[in-house]
Tab-separated table of C-alpha atoms in Angstrom:
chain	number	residue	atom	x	y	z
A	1	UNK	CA	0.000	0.000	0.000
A	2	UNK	CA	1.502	3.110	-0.874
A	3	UNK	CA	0.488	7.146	-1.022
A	4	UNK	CA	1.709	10.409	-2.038
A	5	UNK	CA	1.983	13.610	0.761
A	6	UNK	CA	0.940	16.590	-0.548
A	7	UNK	CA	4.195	18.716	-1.052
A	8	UNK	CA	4.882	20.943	2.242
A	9	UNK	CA	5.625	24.896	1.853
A	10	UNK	CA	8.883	25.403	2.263
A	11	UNK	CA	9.313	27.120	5.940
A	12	UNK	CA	11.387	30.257	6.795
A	13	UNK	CA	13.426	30.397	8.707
A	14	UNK	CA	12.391	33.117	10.649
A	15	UNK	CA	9.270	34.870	11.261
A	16	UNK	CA	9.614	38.866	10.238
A	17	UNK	CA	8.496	40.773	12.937
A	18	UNK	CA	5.734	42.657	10.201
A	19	UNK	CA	4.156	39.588	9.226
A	20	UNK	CA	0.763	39.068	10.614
A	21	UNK	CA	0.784	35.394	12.311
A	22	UNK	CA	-2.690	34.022	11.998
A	23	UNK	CA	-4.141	30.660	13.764
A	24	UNK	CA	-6.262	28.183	12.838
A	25	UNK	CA	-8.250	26.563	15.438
A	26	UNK	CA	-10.796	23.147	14.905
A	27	UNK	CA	-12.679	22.010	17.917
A	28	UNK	CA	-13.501	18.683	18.171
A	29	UNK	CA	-15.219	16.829	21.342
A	30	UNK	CA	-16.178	12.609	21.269
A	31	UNK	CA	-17.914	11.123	23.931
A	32	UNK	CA	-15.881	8.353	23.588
A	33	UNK	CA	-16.116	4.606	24.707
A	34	UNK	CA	-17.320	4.514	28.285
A	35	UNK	CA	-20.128	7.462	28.173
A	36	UNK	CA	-23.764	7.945	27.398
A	37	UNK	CA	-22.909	11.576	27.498
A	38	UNK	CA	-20.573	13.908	26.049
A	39	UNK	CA	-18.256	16.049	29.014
A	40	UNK	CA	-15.761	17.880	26.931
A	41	UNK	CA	-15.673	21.703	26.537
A	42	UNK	CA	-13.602	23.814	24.814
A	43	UNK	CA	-12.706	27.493	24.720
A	44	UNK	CA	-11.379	29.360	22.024
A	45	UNK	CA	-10.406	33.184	22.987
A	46	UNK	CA	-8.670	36.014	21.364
A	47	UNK	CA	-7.570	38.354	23.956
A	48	UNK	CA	-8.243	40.959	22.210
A	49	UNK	CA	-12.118	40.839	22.621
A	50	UNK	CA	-11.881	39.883	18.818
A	51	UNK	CA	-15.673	37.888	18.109
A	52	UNK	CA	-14.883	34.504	16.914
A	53	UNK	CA	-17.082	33.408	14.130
A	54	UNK	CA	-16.578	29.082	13.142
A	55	UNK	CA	-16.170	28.695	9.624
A	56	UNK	CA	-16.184	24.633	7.565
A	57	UNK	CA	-12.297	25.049	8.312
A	58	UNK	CA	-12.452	25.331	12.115
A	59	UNK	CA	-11.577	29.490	13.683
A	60	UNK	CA	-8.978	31.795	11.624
A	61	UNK	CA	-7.713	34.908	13.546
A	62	UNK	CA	-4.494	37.098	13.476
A	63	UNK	CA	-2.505	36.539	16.167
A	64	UNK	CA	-1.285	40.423	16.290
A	65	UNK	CA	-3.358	41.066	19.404
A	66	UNK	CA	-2.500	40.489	22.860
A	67	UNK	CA	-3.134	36.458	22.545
A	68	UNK	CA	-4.938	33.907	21.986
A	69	UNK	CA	-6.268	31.250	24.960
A	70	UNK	CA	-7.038	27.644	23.956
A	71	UNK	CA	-8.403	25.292	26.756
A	72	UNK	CA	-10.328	22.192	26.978
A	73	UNK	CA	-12.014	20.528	30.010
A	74	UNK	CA	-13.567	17.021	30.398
A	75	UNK	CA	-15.448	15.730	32.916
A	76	UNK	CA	-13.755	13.274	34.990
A	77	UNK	CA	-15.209	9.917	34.647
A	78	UNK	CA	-16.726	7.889	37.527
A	79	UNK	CA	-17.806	11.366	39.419
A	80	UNK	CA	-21.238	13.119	39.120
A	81	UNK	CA	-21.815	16.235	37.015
A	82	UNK	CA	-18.736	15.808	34.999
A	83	UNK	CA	-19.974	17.926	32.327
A	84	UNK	CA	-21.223	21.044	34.539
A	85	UNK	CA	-17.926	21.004	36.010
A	86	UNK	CA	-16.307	20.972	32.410
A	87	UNK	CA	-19.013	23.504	31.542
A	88	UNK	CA	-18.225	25.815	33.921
A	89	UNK	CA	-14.593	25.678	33.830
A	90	UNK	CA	-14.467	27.064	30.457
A	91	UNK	CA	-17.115	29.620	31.133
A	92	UNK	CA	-15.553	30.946	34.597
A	93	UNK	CA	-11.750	30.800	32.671
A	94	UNK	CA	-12.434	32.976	30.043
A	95	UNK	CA	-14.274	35.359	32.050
A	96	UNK	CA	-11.710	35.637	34.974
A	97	UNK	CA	-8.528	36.014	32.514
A	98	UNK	CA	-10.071	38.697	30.636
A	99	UNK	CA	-10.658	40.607	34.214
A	100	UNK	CA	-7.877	39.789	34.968
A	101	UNK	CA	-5.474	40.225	31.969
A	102	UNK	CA	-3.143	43.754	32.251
A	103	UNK	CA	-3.474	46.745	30.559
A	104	UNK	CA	-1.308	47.792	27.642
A	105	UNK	CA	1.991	45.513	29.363
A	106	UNK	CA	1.100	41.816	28.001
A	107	UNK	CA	4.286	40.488	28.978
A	108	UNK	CA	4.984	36.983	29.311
A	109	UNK	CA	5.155	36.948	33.052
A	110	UNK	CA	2.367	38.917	33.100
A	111	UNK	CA	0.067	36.851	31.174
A	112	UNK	CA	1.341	33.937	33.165
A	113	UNK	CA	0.271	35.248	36.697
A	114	UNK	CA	-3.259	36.499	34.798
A	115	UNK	CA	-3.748	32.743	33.856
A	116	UNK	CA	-2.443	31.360	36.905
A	117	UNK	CA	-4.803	33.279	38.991
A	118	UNK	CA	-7.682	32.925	36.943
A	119	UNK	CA	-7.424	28.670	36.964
A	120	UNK	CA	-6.694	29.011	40.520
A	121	UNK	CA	-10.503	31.042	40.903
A	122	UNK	CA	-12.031	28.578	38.326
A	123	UNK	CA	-10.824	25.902	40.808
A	124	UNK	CA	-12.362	27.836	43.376
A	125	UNK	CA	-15.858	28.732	41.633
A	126	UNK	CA	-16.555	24.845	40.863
A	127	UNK	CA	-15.156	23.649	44.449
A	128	UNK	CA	-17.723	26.242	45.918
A	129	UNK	CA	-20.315	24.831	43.390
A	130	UNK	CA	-20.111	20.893	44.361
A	131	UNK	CA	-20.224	22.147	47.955
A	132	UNK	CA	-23.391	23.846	47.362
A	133	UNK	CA	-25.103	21.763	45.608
A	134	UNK	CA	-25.512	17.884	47.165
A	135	UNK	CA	-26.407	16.824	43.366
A	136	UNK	CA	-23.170	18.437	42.221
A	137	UNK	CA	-21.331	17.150	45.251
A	138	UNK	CA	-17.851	15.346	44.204
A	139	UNK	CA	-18.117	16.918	40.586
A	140	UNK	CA	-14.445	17.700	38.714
A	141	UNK	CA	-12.715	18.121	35.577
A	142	UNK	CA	-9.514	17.966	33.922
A	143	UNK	CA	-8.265	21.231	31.905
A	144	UNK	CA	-5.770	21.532	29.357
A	145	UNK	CA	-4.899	25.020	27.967
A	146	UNK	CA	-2.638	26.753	25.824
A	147	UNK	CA	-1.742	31.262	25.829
A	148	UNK	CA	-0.398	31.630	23.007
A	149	UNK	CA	1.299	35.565	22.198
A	150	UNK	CA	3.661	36.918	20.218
């Protein structure tokens, strides 16, 4: 069995800094083997307020902005309310970065303590929630995440 890749671009070898560097982002969830439910979610957000709008190819943005903030959460299997607690990890990340993000300085370290402090009141929000709520009570999620800036 044989097959032909399609030939690559060549790549620079360096990135000039007046090139626009654009992303583009598919989002893909599967319930997978073990579920009757689906208890992935996934955030997409430019941190530039930018309003994403998902074309057949996935999201396409410029990267010149202050960032870009990919994350996914899934439920963790075996515990109740897997997919609120996915739910509102993505909901309560994007919204505590973004108060959280600084003003015109988006350093690196910056951006790092932003996102730092906003998983660490995520955490917080859905602890409180399973607390709350004896329905929600042992509910958790994981949650990977990229910042990606120029």
């Amino acid at each position: 069995m044989g097959f032909d890749l399609p030939q690559a671009a060549p790549l620079k070898s360096q990135v000039q800094e007046s090139e626009p560097l654009c992303a583009q982002v598919v989002a893909l969830t599967d319930i997978g083997q073990k579920r009757k439910n689906n208890e992935d979610n996934y955030l997409v957000l430019p941190l530039d307020g930018e309003v994403l709008r998902q074309g057949a190819e996935g999201f396409t943005f410029s990267l010149a902005g202050p960032g870009l903030l990919l994350a996914v959460a899934d439920g963790m299997g075996g515990h109740q309310s897997g997919e609120v607690a996915s739910r509102l990890c993505v909901e309560t990340l994007g919204d505590e970065l973004v108060k959280l993000l600084p003003g015109e300085s988006n350093s690196t370290e910056s951006l790092e303590t932003s996102l730092r402090s906003a998983v660490e009141a995520t955490h917080g929000l859905i602890f409180d929630a399973s607390q709350k709520d004896p329905a929600l009570e042992g509910m958790g999620c994981t949650l990977t995440g990229v910042l990606l800036s120029r």
